Amino acid sequence: MCPACEDFARTVVMLGQLALYAGTIGADLDFVDAIGPSLAVSLPEPPPGVFPPGYNPTEGPEYPGGEW
């Protein structure tokens, strides 16, 4: 597996584990609030092939309530 693929997969797994932890009884939600955004920001670029060619996340249908 390429290094970027490993980093991406590892970070996604950690985000998932943090989400599971946040749902447990007695979870330290201050910890979750501090670590969650840090993990999300640390996501590397997705490895090639995750999105289809020409994918643009800003394109798509208009959703109700999108404009104020």
Coordinates of N, CA and C in Angstrom, one line a residue:
M1 N 0.9 -1.2 0.0 CA 0.0 0.0 0.0 C 0.9 1.2 0.0
C2 N 0.5 2.2 -0.8 CA 1.3 3.5 -0.8 C 1.3 4.2 0.5
P3 N 2.3 5.0 0.8 CA 2.3 5.7 2.1 C 1.1 6.7 2.2
A4 N 0.7 7.3 1.2 CA -0.5 8.2 1.3 C -1.7 7.5 1.6
C5 N -1.8 6.3 1.0 CA -3.0 5.4 1.2 C -3.1 5.0 2.6
E6 N -1.9 4.6 3.2 CA -1.9 4.1 4.6 C -2.3 5.2 5.5
D7 N -1.7 6.4 5.3 CA -2.1 7.6 6.1 C -3.5 7.9 6.1
F8 N -4.1 7.9 4.9 CA -5.5 8.2 4.7 C -6.4 7.2 5.4
A9 N -6.1 5.9 5.2 CA -6.9 4.8 5.8 C -6.7 4.9 7.4
R10 N -5.5 5.1 7.9 CA -5.3 5.1 9.3 C -6.1 6.3 9.9
T11 N -6.1 7.4 9.3 CA -6.8 8.6 9.8 C -8.3 8.4 9.8
V12 N -8.8 7.8 8.7 CA -10.3 7.5 8.7 C -10.7 6.5 9.7
V13 N -9.8 5.5 10.0 CA -10.1 4.5 11.1 C -10.1 5.2 12.4
M14 N -9.2 6.1 12.7 CA -9.1 6.8 13.9 C -10.4 7.7 14.1
L15 N -10.8 8.4 13.0 CA -12.0 9.2 13.1 C -13.2 8.3 13.5
G16 N -13.3 7.1 12.9 CA -14.4 6.2 13.2 C -14.4 5.7 14.6
Q17 N -13.2 5.4 15.1 CA -13.0 5.0 16.5 C -13.4 6.1 17.4
L18 N -13.0 7.3 17.1 CA -13.4 8.4 17.9 C -14.9 8.6 18.0
A19 N -15.6 8.5 16.8 CA -17.0 8.6 16.8 C -17.7 7.5 17.7
L20 N -17.1 6.3 17.6 CA -17.7 5.2 18.5 C -17.5 5.6 19.9
Y21 N -16.3 6.0 20.3 CA -16.0 6.4 21.6 C -16.9 7.5 22.1
A22 N -17.2 8.5 21.3 CA -18.1 9.6 21.7 C -19.5 9.1 22.0
G23 N -19.9 8.0 21.5 CA -21.2 7.5 21.8 C -21.3 6.6 23.0
T24 N -20.1 6.4 23.7 CA -20.2 5.5 24.8 C -20.5 6.3 26.1
I25 N -21.0 5.6 27.1 CA -21.4 6.2 28.3 C -20.1 6.6 29.1
G26 N -20.1 7.8 29.5 CA -18.9 8.3 30.3 C -17.8 8.8 29.4
A27 N -18.0 9.0 28.1 CA -17.0 9.5 27.2 C -16.6 10.9 27.6
D28 N -15.3 11.2 27.4 CA -14.9 12.6 27.7 C -15.1 13.4 26.4
L29 N -16.2 14.1 26.4 CA -16.6 14.8 25.2 C -15.7 16.1 24.9
D30 N -15.0 16.6 26.0 CA -14.0 17.6 25.7 C -12.9 17.1 24.9
F31 N -12.5 15.8 25.2 CA -11.4 15.2 24.4 C -11.9 15.0 23.0
V32 N -13.1 14.5 22.8 CA -13.6 14.3 21.4 C -13.7 15.6 20.7
D33 N -14.1 16.7 21.4 CA -14.2 18.0 20.7 C -12.8 18.6 20.3
A34 N -11.8 18.2 21.1 CA -10.5 18.7 20.8 C -9.8 17.9 19.7
I35 N -10.0 16.5 19.8 CA -9.3 15.6 18.9 C -10.0 15.5 17.5
G36 N -11.3 15.5 17.5 CA -12.0 15.3 16.2 C -11.6 16.3 15.1
P37 N -11.7 17.6 15.4 CA -11.3 18.5 14.3 C -9.8 18.4 13.9
S38 N -9.0 18.0 14.9 CA -7.5 17.9 14.6 C -7.3 16.7 13.7
L39 N -8.0 15.6 13.9 CA -7.9 14.5 13.0 C -8.5 14.8 11.6
A40 N -9.6 15.4 11.6 CA -10.2 15.8 10.3 C -9.3 16.7 9.5
V41 N -8.7 17.6 10.1 CA -7.8 18.5 9.4 C -6.6 17.8 8.9
S42 N -6.1 16.8 9.6 CA -4.9 16.1 9.3 C -5.1 15.1 8.2
L43 N -6.3 14.9 7.7 CA -6.5 14.0 6.6 C -5.7 14.4 5.4
P44 N -4.9 13.5 4.9 CA -4.1 13.8 3.7 C -5.0 13.8 2.5
E45 N -4.5 14.2 1.3 CA -5.3 14.1 0.1 C -5.7 12.6 -0.1
P46 N -6.9 12.4 -0.6 CA -7.4 11.0 -0.8 C -6.5 10.4 -1.8
P47 N -6.2 9.1 -1.7 CA -5.4 8.4 -2.7 C -6.1 8.4 -4.0
P48 N -5.3 8.2 -5.1 CA -5.9 8.2 -6.4 C -6.9 7.0 -6.5
G49 N -8.0 7.3 -7.2 CA -9.0 6.2 -7.3 C -10.1 6.2 -6.3
V50 N -10.0 7.1 -5.3 CA -11.1 7.2 -4.3 C -12.3 7.8 -4.9
F51 N -12.1 8.9 -5.7 CA -13.2 9.6 -6.4 C -13.1 9.4 -7.9
P52 N -14.2 9.4 -8.6 CA -14.1 9.2 -10.0 C -13.4 10.3 -10.8
P53 N -12.9 10.0 -12.0 CA -12.2 11.1 -12.7 C -13.1 12.3 -13.0
G54 N -12.6 13.5 -12.8 CA -13.4 14.7 -13.0 C -14.3 15.1 -11.9
Y55 N -14.2 14.4 -10.7 CA -15.1 14.6 -9.6 C -14.8 16.0 -9.1
N56 N -15.9 16.8 -8.8 CA -15.8 18.1 -8.3 C -16.8 18.2 -7.1
P57 N -16.4 18.3 -5.9 CA -17.3 18.3 -4.8 C -18.2 19.6 -4.7
T58 N -17.8 20.6 -5.5 CA -18.6 21.8 -5.5 C -19.7 21.8 -6.5
E59 N -19.8 20.8 -7.4 CA -20.8 20.7 -8.4 C -21.9 19.8 -7.9
G60 N -23.1 20.0 -8.3 CA -24.2 19.1 -7.9 C -25.5 19.8 -7.9
P61 N -26.5 19.1 -7.5 CA -27.8 19.8 -7.4 C -27.9 20.8 -6.3
E62 N -28.9 21.8 -6.5 CA -29.2 22.7 -5.5 C -30.0 22.1 -4.4
Y63 N -29.7 22.3 -3.2 CA -30.5 21.8 -2.1 C -31.4 22.8 -1.5
P64 N -32.5 22.5 -1.0 CA -33.5 23.4 -0.4 C -32.8 24.1 0.7
G65 N -33.0 25.4 0.8 CA -32.5 26.2 2.0 C -31.0 26.5 1.8
G66 N -30.4 26.3 0.7 CA -28.9 26.5 0.5 C -28.6 28.0 0.4
E67 N -29.5 28.8 -0.1 CA -29.2 30.2 -0.2 C -30.0 31.0 0.8
W68 N -29.5 32.0 1.4 CA -30.2 32.8 2.3 C -30.7 34.1 1.7

